[in-house]
Amino acid sequence: MNQKNYARIVLVATLLFIYLIVLPIIFRNQRYLLNIVITASLLSCASLGVWITFSIGRINIGQGAFAGIGGYTTAILIMKAGFSFWQSFLLAGLLAALIGFLFGLVILRLKGVYFAMLTLSLTETFRLIFLNAEGLTNGGNGIMGIPRPGALSIAGITIIPNFGRSNIFFYYLSATILIIVFLAVWRLYKSRIGWIFKAIRISEDLTRSCGINIVKYRIMAYSICCFLGGIAGSLFTVFYQNIFPASFQVNDSVYFMLYCFLGGLDYLAGPILGAFVLTGAFEVLRFIQKYQEGIYACIMIALMLWLPNGLMSLNLGKVFGKRKEKELETTEADKLLKSYNPDSGRKSLKKEG
Amino acid sequence: MVIQMILNGLMLGLSYALIALGLTLIFAIMNILNFAHGQMYMLGGFVVYYFYYVFGLNYFFALFMCIPTLALIGVIFEKFFFRRVLTLGRREESSMLLAMGTALLLENIALIAFGYKEQGVPPLIHGVIKIFGGYLPADRAFIILMSVLLIIGLLVFIYKTRPGRALRALAQDKEVTYLMGVDVNKITMLGFAVGAALAGLAGGLLALTFPIFSGSGTPITIKSFLMIMIGGAGVVPGAIIGGFLLGMVESFGYGLISGSMTYLIIFAMIILLLIFRPQGIMGKPWG
């Protein structure tokens, strides 16, 4: 194990220590601040899904729809069918993945802006479905008073006791789920499947000519994305204890993308960093919350103009520096493909760093 | 009843065609999906509201003012934002996020400047025209007439003039257009300005019948995406067909079933259409 790897482990350990121990201790009596970290964790979960669809080269503006599906599934199962949260949580993810799979069969044939436009209208379609299916979803009134998660026991053994309304419990729940999701996506990204995803992004035709069934893999990527959207939506619903057709809208879908971009599309930790930075920054600058969307807009524009590769591409010391080179393997083939057209933007960025 | 729905559909369809034409023009020349198109439409409405109602000037002058105002916004966006991102851009997502950013920005500026309230302008021409048992308010007849004139004007501009020819060339092949001695930067800027102005003009026209408010942009953006998905992105006849179809279907849907159900059905139909023709009705096959 060389020094760089060591530094990286120290960094990850420090971040985990802060996230799992320092933050809950500092915020234990400040319900509001704790809620913000919980929100950021859940947003990261959904954004990681969007990040996966980015990794196969599709621009997904439809994550809001799947968060909505997950949320409504949970709400309906708990309130109308008497399921426990834990059962409905899993079912929410699976249903979102199933619907994503079925849509994926059709819409993944589209590329570029066509895919983006269609997923955007998907978000709007599902909002209308939730609004119109009044028998199930109560229409515009939404579903309110959803209970917080109860105890989880398998085969008579209580694994997670009933924490009632304690927010610390919810904090650890969302943190655990975010870490599990991150590790799972990381494992996937480093595996053969991850390489296939990258290959699909660079050239679908070339990937196919290597004998890879690209239809299977792109549907797989999209279903995983929808699963993550579904579980994040489910957690949001029990966290806020209500859900409305307007809970997940086009703007939310756009923000999921924004988090990925802000962190950096080439980095797995990008969406998480993006979600935490943006959510956190707005609490620090609470007095400007009135202009939140306007500032989001300026951030989006500035980001694309001056930092198209996201926050993670800033060369923050050696730890990140080494990391960058490693992660950039993904774009190595990109570079080759584009070598006839020297990319001045990247060079200038490197000089700055 | 049917006549009435056709009349409404005619007005919606033709003005939608105008919106779709602007979007498709920008898409064809720059390969950018202008998310701010609906917001440009909304600003056009406000331009007419201020010049026509608040300042009490002539309606035609107010409508004309949509052109320089929106063209200016288009030029600023193109020159300072999109040009840089398109030359630096490593991934096509970059320009898309930028476009979303401009949309959010315009909407928020409008929100801060004009507030949430819905505004309206007094009718331009009073009276109702009766056609085969259907009623057509004179204002709506005026919108139909103006939309047709503007569409014809745009087609003449694109197909019969030198800048129009340059625009078409640019849509086909950028490098070759350079080689033919066309000032590509200038023509791109022109295309963006014309596209934005078209959205503004549509907003200014429809201000006569629909309320003007700062949140009206996003629904129009989504609708205009649907139109160019139906007709095929980047194709002029496709935009007209897509806009016209969507307007007609919307009018019949609103007459027969509720508004949100109509859109549900339209979305379902579009997904079905895309299974068989992913490039839209008039689009060229790709990939």
XYZ file of C-alpha atoms in Angstrom:
640
model
C 0.000 0.000 0.000
C 1.595 3.235 -1.084
C 1.359 6.612 0.544
C -1.319 7.971 -1.741
C -3.674 5.140 -0.961
C -2.962 5.659 2.710
C -3.835 9.340 2.469
C -7.032 8.436 0.744
C -8.026 5.997 3.445
C -7.344 8.628 6.085
C -9.502 11.093 4.188
C -12.398 8.663 3.827
C -12.131 7.670 7.489
C -12.164 11.317 8.553
C -15.210 12.067 6.437
C -17.018 9.028 7.818
C -16.069 10.013 11.356
C -17.464 13.508 10.838
C -20.578 12.209 9.120
C -21.421 9.421 11.552
C -20.170 10.746 14.886
C -19.300 14.441 14.908
C -22.348 15.804 13.089
C -24.959 13.867 15.100
C -23.301 14.923 18.358
C -23.159 18.588 17.406
C -26.672 18.655 16.001
C -28.320 16.311 18.491
C -30.501 19.065 19.942
C -30.969 21.023 16.768
C -33.692 19.196 14.997
C -33.631 21.619 12.079
C -29.943 21.256 11.272
C -30.159 17.506 11.617
C -33.032 17.502 9.144
C -30.872 19.301 6.637
C -28.178 16.643 6.752
C -30.850 13.963 6.421
C -32.304 15.746 3.392
C -28.858 16.015 1.822
C -28.239 12.283 2.369
C -31.518 11.350 0.726
C -30.938 13.730 -2.166
C -27.504 12.154 -2.675
C -29.136 8.737 -2.931
C -31.414 9.806 -5.775
C -28.615 11.738 -7.467
C -26.372 8.681 -7.447
C -29.040 7.041 -9.576
C -28.972 9.919 -12.020
C -25.200 9.637 -12.026
C -25.477 6.021 -13.189
C -27.582 7.046 -16.157
C -24.988 9.704 -16.919
C -22.359 6.974 -16.923
C -24.132 5.263 -19.824
C -24.335 8.581 -21.639
C -27.994 9.399 -21.090
C -29.257 12.669 -19.695
C -31.939 11.698 -17.228
C -34.369 14.396 -16.152
C -36.920 11.866 -14.963
C -35.671 10.914 -11.520
C -38.410 13.006 -9.887
C -41.018 10.683 -11.397
C -39.426 7.637 -9.808
C -38.965 9.320 -6.464
C -42.666 10.083 -6.702
C -43.481 6.468 -7.522
C -41.434 5.291 -4.542
C -43.035 7.859 -2.276
C -46.599 7.078 -3.278
C -46.019 3.321 -3.132
C -44.789 3.658 0.439
C -47.580 6.007 1.441
C -50.325 3.856 -0.071
C -48.952 0.577 1.261
C -48.594 1.957 4.779
C -51.817 3.945 4.939
C -54.206 1.754 2.935
C -52.789 -1.773 2.988
C -51.324 -1.765 6.493
C -47.803 -2.730 5.517
C -44.884 -1.849 7.763
C -42.415 0.762 6.587
C -39.686 -1.787 6.010
C -41.785 -3.915 3.698
C -43.094 -0.948 1.776
C -39.622 0.583 1.525
C -38.332 -2.427 -0.339
C -41.463 -2.729 -2.465
C -41.217 0.965 -3.355
C -37.720 0.492 -4.707
C -38.672 -2.651 -6.584
C -41.784 -1.126 -8.108
C -39.834 1.932 -9.245
C -37.210 -0.360 -10.751
C -39.890 -2.415 -12.497
C -41.556 0.653 -13.981
C -38.136 1.949 -14.960
C -37.404 -1.380 -16.611
C -40.630 -1.279 -18.628
C -40.091 2.312 -19.718
C -36.448 1.576 -20.345
C -37.359 -1.049 -22.935
C -38.802 1.752 -25.034
C -37.219 5.059 -24.156
C -33.581 3.948 -23.949
C -33.627 3.612 -27.705
C -33.590 7.399 -27.744
C -30.373 9.317 -27.356
C -29.159 12.752 -26.407
C -31.748 15.490 -26.295
C -34.551 13.134 -27.287
C -33.996 11.058 -24.174
C -33.722 14.205 -22.077
C -36.966 15.628 -23.449
C -38.817 12.380 -22.943
C -37.662 11.857 -19.376
C -38.563 15.454 -18.623
C -42.088 14.837 -19.834
C -42.098 11.603 -17.831
C -41.724 13.634 -14.640
C -44.675 15.748 -15.659
C -46.727 12.705 -16.698
C -46.324 11.044 -13.335
C -47.242 14.235 -11.537
C -50.473 14.231 -13.547
C -51.050 10.538 -12.829
C -50.713 11.162 -9.089
C -53.066 14.119 -9.427
C -55.694 12.149 -11.341
C -55.664 8.757 -9.613
C -57.738 10.157 -6.776
C -58.889 6.798 -5.489
C -55.333 5.804 -4.638
C -53.486 9.036 -4.102
C -56.146 11.461 -2.802
C -55.361 13.686 -5.791
C -54.187 17.174 -5.017
C -54.818 16.806 -1.269
C -51.983 14.330 -1.005
C -51.517 11.743 1.703
C -50.702 13.064 5.151
C -49.968 11.697 8.590
C -47.801 8.818 7.446
C -46.251 7.171 10.529
C -42.486 7.070 11.045
C -40.772 3.678 10.672
C -41.523 1.164 13.417
C -39.460 -1.715 14.727
C -37.919 -4.217 12.329
C -37.802 -7.822 13.372
C -36.943 -10.867 11.341
C -37.891 -14.329 12.605
C -38.877 -12.963 15.984
C -35.592 -11.198 16.624
C -35.789 -7.442 16.772
C -33.047 -6.027 14.604
C -34.020 -2.378 14.760
C -36.122 -1.316 17.729
C -38.896 1.253 17.496
C -37.327 4.672 17.800
C -40.509 6.643 17.704
C -40.069 10.212 16.587
C -36.382 10.477 17.377
C -34.582 12.213 14.548
C -31.222 10.733 15.432
C -32.641 7.385 14.449
C -33.699 8.770 11.113
C -30.298 10.353 10.717
C -28.573 7.017 11.105
C -31.118 5.313 8.886
C -30.494 7.723 6.032
C -26.729 7.645 6.631
C -26.663 3.848 6.579
C -28.685 3.717 3.410
C -26.517 6.327 1.722
C -23.350 4.438 2.651
C -24.778 1.114 1.478
C -25.931 2.688 -1.784
C -22.576 4.352 -2.290
C -20.644 1.140 -1.656
C -22.951 -0.796 -3.958
C -22.594 1.726 -6.761
C -18.844 1.871 -6.189
C -18.591 -1.899 -6.390
C -20.677 -1.863 -9.558
C -18.626 0.915 -11.064
C -15.366 -0.946 -10.475
C -16.685 -4.216 -11.859
C -16.935 -5.422 -15.425
C -20.441 -3.974 -15.612
C -19.036 -0.572 -14.730
C -16.590 -0.805 -17.594
C -19.373 -1.782 -19.943
C -21.369 1.268 -18.821
C -18.400 3.499 -19.604
C -17.937 1.795 -22.948
C -21.594 2.378 -23.807
C -21.174 6.044 -23.017
C -18.187 6.391 -25.304
C -19.616 4.452 -28.234
C -22.645 2.206 -28.337
C -21.784 0.835 -31.747
C -18.241 -0.033 -30.766
C -19.459 -1.745 -27.588
C -21.958 -3.755 -29.535
C -19.287 -4.822 -31.983
C -17.390 -6.357 -29.063
C -20.269 -8.739 -28.604
C -21.854 -6.979 -25.654
C -25.609 -6.883 -25.406
C -25.922 -3.146 -24.900
C -29.709 -3.217 -24.614
C -29.440 -5.426 -21.549
C -26.836 -3.244 -19.872
C -28.443 0.093 -20.525
C -31.761 -1.186 -19.204
C -29.893 -2.512 -16.184
C -28.350 0.903 -15.563
C -31.682 2.649 -15.903
C -33.460 0.187 -13.604
C -30.804 0.675 -10.930
C -31.232 4.423 -11.284
C -35.001 4.103 -10.843
C -34.547 1.792 -7.860
C -32.409 4.407 -6.128
C -34.942 7.090 -6.998
C -37.682 4.882 -5.565
C -36.021 4.218 -2.218
C -35.025 7.861 -1.854
C -38.617 8.911 -2.536
C -39.854 6.345 -0.044
C -37.550 7.675 2.676
C -38.518 11.269 1.901
C -42.169 10.357 2.318
C -41.806 8.809 5.753
C -39.394 11.553 6.754
C -41.759 14.402 5.935
C -44.736 12.161 6.780
C -46.671 13.395 3.764
C -46.631 13.349 -0.007
C -48.326 15.463 -2.655
C -48.292 15.340 -6.447
C -46.165 18.488 -6.232
C -43.566 16.839 -3.946
C -41.435 15.799 -6.891
C -41.568 18.069 -9.901
C -39.597 18.929 -12.991
C -37.423 21.277 -10.970
C -36.475 18.488 -8.571
C -35.457 16.309 -11.484
C -33.298 19.144 -12.748
C -31.697 19.599 -9.323
C -30.727 15.929 -9.169
C -28.789 16.569 -12.351
C -27.341 19.757 -10.960
C -25.916 17.910 -7.926
C -24.147 15.475 -10.229
C -22.710 18.318 -12.280
C -21.659 20.404 -9.305
C -19.735 17.513 -7.804
C -18.326 16.365 -11.119
C -19.655 13.827 -13.564
C -16.408 11.888 -13.700
C -16.388 11.154 -9.991
C -18.500 8.701 -8.097
C -18.527 10.949 -5.024
C -19.594 13.873 -7.211
C -23.360 13.696 -6.684
C -22.920 13.310 -2.909
C -20.557 16.260 -2.712
C -22.864 18.322 -4.895
C -25.951 17.555 -2.828
C -24.240 18.279 0.484
C -22.560 21.464 -0.702
C -25.713 22.949 -2.202
C -28.055 21.912 0.594
C -25.554 23.010 3.209
C -24.728 26.317 1.560
C -28.344 27.361 1.638
C -28.643 26.827 5.342
C -25.566 28.905 5.973
C -26.963 31.632 3.760
C -30.484 31.366 5.012
C -31.219 35.039 4.459
C -31.016 34.560 0.714
C -33.383 31.621 0.649
C -35.987 33.767 -1.029
C -33.777 33.822 -4.096
C -32.825 30.148 -3.873
C -33.920 29.215 -7.377
C -32.307 32.280 -8.885
C -29.046 31.421 -7.176
C -29.318 27.811 -8.308
C -29.688 29.207 -11.810
C -26.576 31.376 -11.473
C -24.634 28.422 -10.058
C -25.668 26.285 -13.023
C -24.580 28.923 -15.513
C -21.322 29.766 -13.752
C -20.507 26.083 -13.347
C -20.863 25.371 -17.027
C -18.866 28.466 -17.971
C -15.911 28.093 -15.651
C -15.944 24.678 -14.002
C -17.499 22.216 -16.437
C -15.953 19.233 -14.683
C -17.353 20.001 -11.254
C -15.959 20.679 -7.809
C -14.044 17.407 -7.644
C -11.914 18.475 -10.600
C -10.368 21.242 -8.495
C -6.932 20.003 -7.637
C -7.130 20.105 -3.859
C -3.735 18.971 -2.749
C -2.042 15.695 -3.448
C -4.761 13.460 -2.089
C -7.300 14.641 -4.596
C -4.625 15.077 -7.207
C -3.773 11.407 -7.314
C -7.393 10.540 -7.144
C -8.115 12.660 -10.150
C -5.651 10.891 -12.350
C -7.053 7.540 -11.357
C -10.627 8.548 -11.938
C -9.802 10.116 -15.247
C -9.178 6.675 -16.669
C -12.783 6.813 -17.720
C -12.128 9.690 -20.038
C -8.856 8.350 -21.387
C -10.645 6.885 -24.393
C -12.563 10.131 -24.723
C -9.281 11.924 -24.996
C -8.084 9.573 -27.705
C -11.286 9.947 -29.618
C -11.066 13.681 -29.411
C -7.319 13.970 -29.796
C -7.717 15.508 -33.214
C -9.568 18.354 -31.562
C -7.446 19.611 -28.664
C -9.660 20.453 -25.765
C -8.573 23.878 -24.654
C -10.980 23.976 -21.713
C -9.367 21.092 -19.924
C -5.894 22.440 -20.416
C -6.735 25.816 -18.973
C -8.338 24.106 -16.018
C -5.203 22.107 -15.390
C -3.079 25.216 -15.472
C -5.272 26.846 -12.881
C -4.981 23.786 -10.662
C -69.423 21.793 -30.531
C -67.013 20.149 -32.953
C -66.737 23.384 -34.940
C -66.012 25.254 -31.723
C -63.218 22.846 -30.830
C -61.769 23.092 -34.322
C -61.765 26.872 -34.074
C -60.004 26.800 -30.707
C -57.604 24.179 -31.983
C -56.799 26.322 -34.981
C -55.801 29.211 -32.757
C -53.782 27.035 -30.352
C -52.225 24.974 -33.121
C -51.020 27.906 -35.167
C -49.579 29.797 -32.233
C -47.954 26.604 -30.937
C -46.438 26.094 -34.372
C -44.850 29.510 -33.981
C -43.341 28.486 -30.632
C -42.124 25.150 -31.979
C -40.530 26.841 -34.993
C -38.381 29.011 -32.750
C -37.278 26.039 -30.662
C -36.525 23.872 -33.663
C -34.555 26.660 -35.328
C -32.245 27.013 -32.337
C -31.937 23.247 -32.072
C -31.128 22.822 -35.746
C -28.341 25.377 -35.919
C -26.689 24.933 -32.526
C -27.814 21.506 -31.344
C -29.031 23.182 -28.180
C -32.331 22.418 -26.550
C -33.474 25.846 -25.447
C -35.055 25.174 -22.060
C -35.695 28.890 -21.666
C -38.076 28.905 -24.629
C -41.176 28.962 -22.451
C -39.692 31.724 -20.325
C -39.033 33.730 -23.483
C -42.680 33.234 -24.389
C -43.636 34.504 -20.937
C -41.421 37.584 -21.307
C -43.074 38.331 -24.651
C -46.385 38.408 -22.812
C -45.001 40.866 -20.286
C -43.566 43.102 -23.002
C -47.032 43.407 -24.518
C -48.588 43.876 -21.092
C -46.342 46.816 -20.294
C -46.284 48.556 -23.654
C -49.930 47.965 -24.524
C -51.712 48.103 -21.172
C -49.489 49.932 -18.690
C -48.001 52.524 -21.060
C -51.143 52.610 -23.203
C -49.356 52.383 -26.537
C -50.566 50.835 -29.766
C -50.864 47.030 -29.654
C -48.908 46.541 -32.861
C -46.064 48.617 -31.516
C -46.126 46.552 -28.309
C -46.066 43.339 -30.323
C -43.237 44.659 -32.423
C -41.251 45.493 -29.268
C -41.195 41.762 -28.464
C -38.763 41.298 -31.338
C -35.887 43.555 -30.180
C -36.364 42.673 -26.498
C -36.271 38.922 -26.924
C -33.721 39.038 -29.723
C -31.453 40.958 -27.373
C -31.868 38.323 -24.670
C -31.179 35.628 -27.240
C -28.041 37.384 -28.451
C -26.759 37.838 -24.899
C -27.346 34.179 -24.097
C -25.669 33.051 -27.281
C -22.687 35.372 -27.117
C -21.813 35.115 -23.444
C -23.056 31.686 -22.405
C -23.647 29.176 -25.146
C -20.764 30.070 -27.441
C -18.208 29.520 -24.694
C -19.746 26.298 -23.454
C -20.147 24.894 -26.949
C -16.510 25.525 -27.816
C -15.196 24.205 -24.482
C -17.844 21.583 -23.894
C -16.601 18.081 -23.474
C -20.011 16.539 -23.062
C -23.304 17.508 -24.618
C -24.842 17.603 -21.150
C -23.007 20.855 -20.488
C -25.040 22.942 -22.882
C -28.211 21.336 -21.625
C -27.575 22.214 -18.002
C -26.623 25.707 -19.085
C -29.911 25.994 -20.951
C -31.787 24.889 -17.831
C -29.870 27.474 -15.853
C -30.897 30.257 -18.205
C -34.517 29.109 -17.949
C -34.459 29.208 -14.154
C -32.716 32.568 -14.228
C -35.281 34.198 -16.517
C -38.133 32.792 -14.487
C -36.702 34.147 -11.251
C -35.953 37.547 -12.666
C -39.538 37.670 -13.893
C -40.766 36.558 -10.479
C -38.818 39.283 -8.716
C -39.718 41.965 -11.263
C -43.374 41.131 -11.921
C -44.486 39.063 -8.913
C -46.804 36.073 -8.799
C -49.972 37.835 -9.913
C -51.696 36.921 -13.129
C -52.101 39.876 -15.450
C -54.275 40.378 -18.485
C -54.634 42.913 -21.264
C -57.907 44.385 -22.568
C -59.140 42.899 -25.851
C -57.797 44.457 -28.995
C -60.877 43.946 -31.157
C -64.291 43.583 -29.570
C -66.921 41.294 -30.922
C -67.437 37.670 -31.845
C -67.443 36.079 -35.268
C -69.959 33.297 -35.881
C -68.758 30.521 -38.206
C -70.955 27.471 -38.948
C -72.493 27.618 -35.494
C -69.168 28.053 -33.699
C -68.142 31.251 -31.975
C -64.762 32.786 -32.570
C -63.898 35.896 -30.554
C -62.413 38.522 -32.854
C -59.185 38.501 -30.841
C -58.705 34.811 -31.506
C -59.364 35.320 -35.204
C -56.695 38.014 -35.079
C -54.258 35.583 -33.415
C -54.927 33.007 -36.139
C -54.342 35.573 -38.847
C -51.163 36.941 -37.278
C -49.758 33.443 -36.646
C -50.309 32.469 -40.263
C -48.654 35.680 -41.461
C -45.689 35.206 -39.135
C -45.221 31.572 -40.125
C -45.328 32.510 -43.809
C -42.916 35.356 -43.140
C -40.509 33.031 -41.373
C -40.683 30.440 -44.136
C -39.949 33.116 -46.711
C -37.031 34.276 -44.589
C -35.598 30.771 -44.216
C -36.132 29.557 -47.768
C -35.847 32.698 -49.889
C -33.246 35.024 -48.369
C -29.474 34.871 -48.118
C -29.270 34.780 -44.289
C -31.973 32.109 -44.374
C -29.896 30.066 -46.736
C -26.898 30.457 -44.448
C -29.025 29.240 -41.547
C -30.068 26.166 -43.482
C -26.476 25.514 -44.472
C -25.371 25.818 -40.874
C -27.995 23.300 -39.825
C -26.653 20.838 -42.377
C -22.909 21.125 -41.898
C -20.998 23.629 -39.834
C -17.523 23.050 -41.295
C -18.673 23.359 -44.880
C -20.595 26.514 -44.025
C -17.328 27.962 -42.745
C -15.657 26.992 -46.008
C -18.332 28.745 -48.028
C -17.266 32.007 -46.442
C -20.231 32.419 -44.110
C -19.623 34.328 -40.895
C -20.787 31.424 -38.771
C -20.710 33.289 -35.461
C -22.912 36.041 -36.804
C -25.369 33.616 -38.375
C -25.574 31.526 -35.207
C -26.340 34.658 -33.246
C -28.972 35.594 -35.799
C -30.558 32.165 -35.534
C -30.716 32.340 -31.753
C -32.164 35.851 -31.921
C -34.840 34.821 -34.438
C -35.754 31.777 -32.362
C -36.084 33.836 -29.197
C -38.052 36.530 -30.998
C -40.503 33.922 -32.299
C -41.173 32.711 -28.760
C -41.653 36.318 -27.666
C -44.046 37.070 -30.532
C -46.106 34.000 -29.698
C -46.246 35.162 -26.090
C -47.253 38.636 -27.176
C -50.027 37.283 -29.380
C -51.445 34.839 -26.870
C -51.371 37.547 -24.195
C -54.671 38.645 -25.757
C -56.483 35.518 -24.563
C -54.394 33.874 -21.857
C -53.286 35.269 -18.518
C -49.713 36.562 -18.290
C -47.767 35.438 -15.231
C -44.202 34.597 -14.326
C -44.859 30.860 -13.911
C -46.330 30.360 -17.379
C -42.956 29.466 -18.907
C -42.269 25.893 -17.774
C -45.540 24.396 -19.079
C -44.882 26.034 -22.451
C -41.323 24.669 -22.474
C -42.628 21.153 -21.849
C -45.327 21.587 -24.487
C -42.824 22.846 -27.029
C -40.630 19.807 -26.341
C -43.645 17.604 -26.985
C -44.303 19.431 -30.244
C -40.832 18.894 -31.587
C -40.832 15.286 -30.384
C -44.029 14.729 -32.372
C -42.809 16.483 -35.485
C -39.104 15.720 -35.283
C -36.465 17.999 -33.809
C -34.642 20.398 -36.093
C -37.044 20.041 -39.024
C -39.097 23.070 -40.057
C -42.178 21.253 -41.420
C -42.003 18.936 -38.401
C -42.293 21.872 -36.032
C -45.366 23.202 -37.822
C -47.027 19.781 -37.903
C -46.109 19.039 -34.277
C -47.375 22.382 -33.029
C -50.575 22.170 -35.020
C -51.307 18.594 -33.925
C -50.687 19.346 -30.276
C -52.921 22.421 -30.406
C -55.760 20.481 -32.041
C -55.504 17.511 -29.678
C -55.366 19.841 -26.702
C -58.434 21.724 -27.852
C -60.445 18.538 -28.405
C -59.193 17.075 -25.136
C -60.181 20.159 -23.152
C -63.584 20.084 -24.793
C -64.274 16.398 -24.185
C -62.305 15.420 -21.066
C -60.440 17.287 -18.352
C -57.212 19.170 -18.936
C -54.798 16.988 -16.988
C -56.282 13.782 -18.409
C -55.724 15.224 -21.876
C -52.036 15.608 -21.204
C -51.817 12.138 -19.730
C -53.231 10.753 -22.964
C -50.952 12.952 -25.057
C -47.875 11.681 -23.171
C -48.987 8.088 -23.627
C -49.567 8.679 -27.338
C -46.145 10.248 -27.745
C -44.424 7.321 -26.065
C -46.309 5.016 -28.431
C -45.321 7.158 -31.402
C -41.689 7.080 -30.367
C -41.682 3.288 -30.251
C -42.396 3.224 -33.964
C -40.780 6.472 -35.040
C -38.148 7.591 -32.533
C -37.247 10.533 -34.755
C -40.797 11.944 -34.872
C -43.113 12.265 -37.854
C -40.871 14.339 -40.108
C -37.477 13.805 -38.494
C -34.583 12.196 -40.261
C -33.577 8.779 -38.992
C -30.349 8.733 -37.012
C -27.946 6.493 -35.152
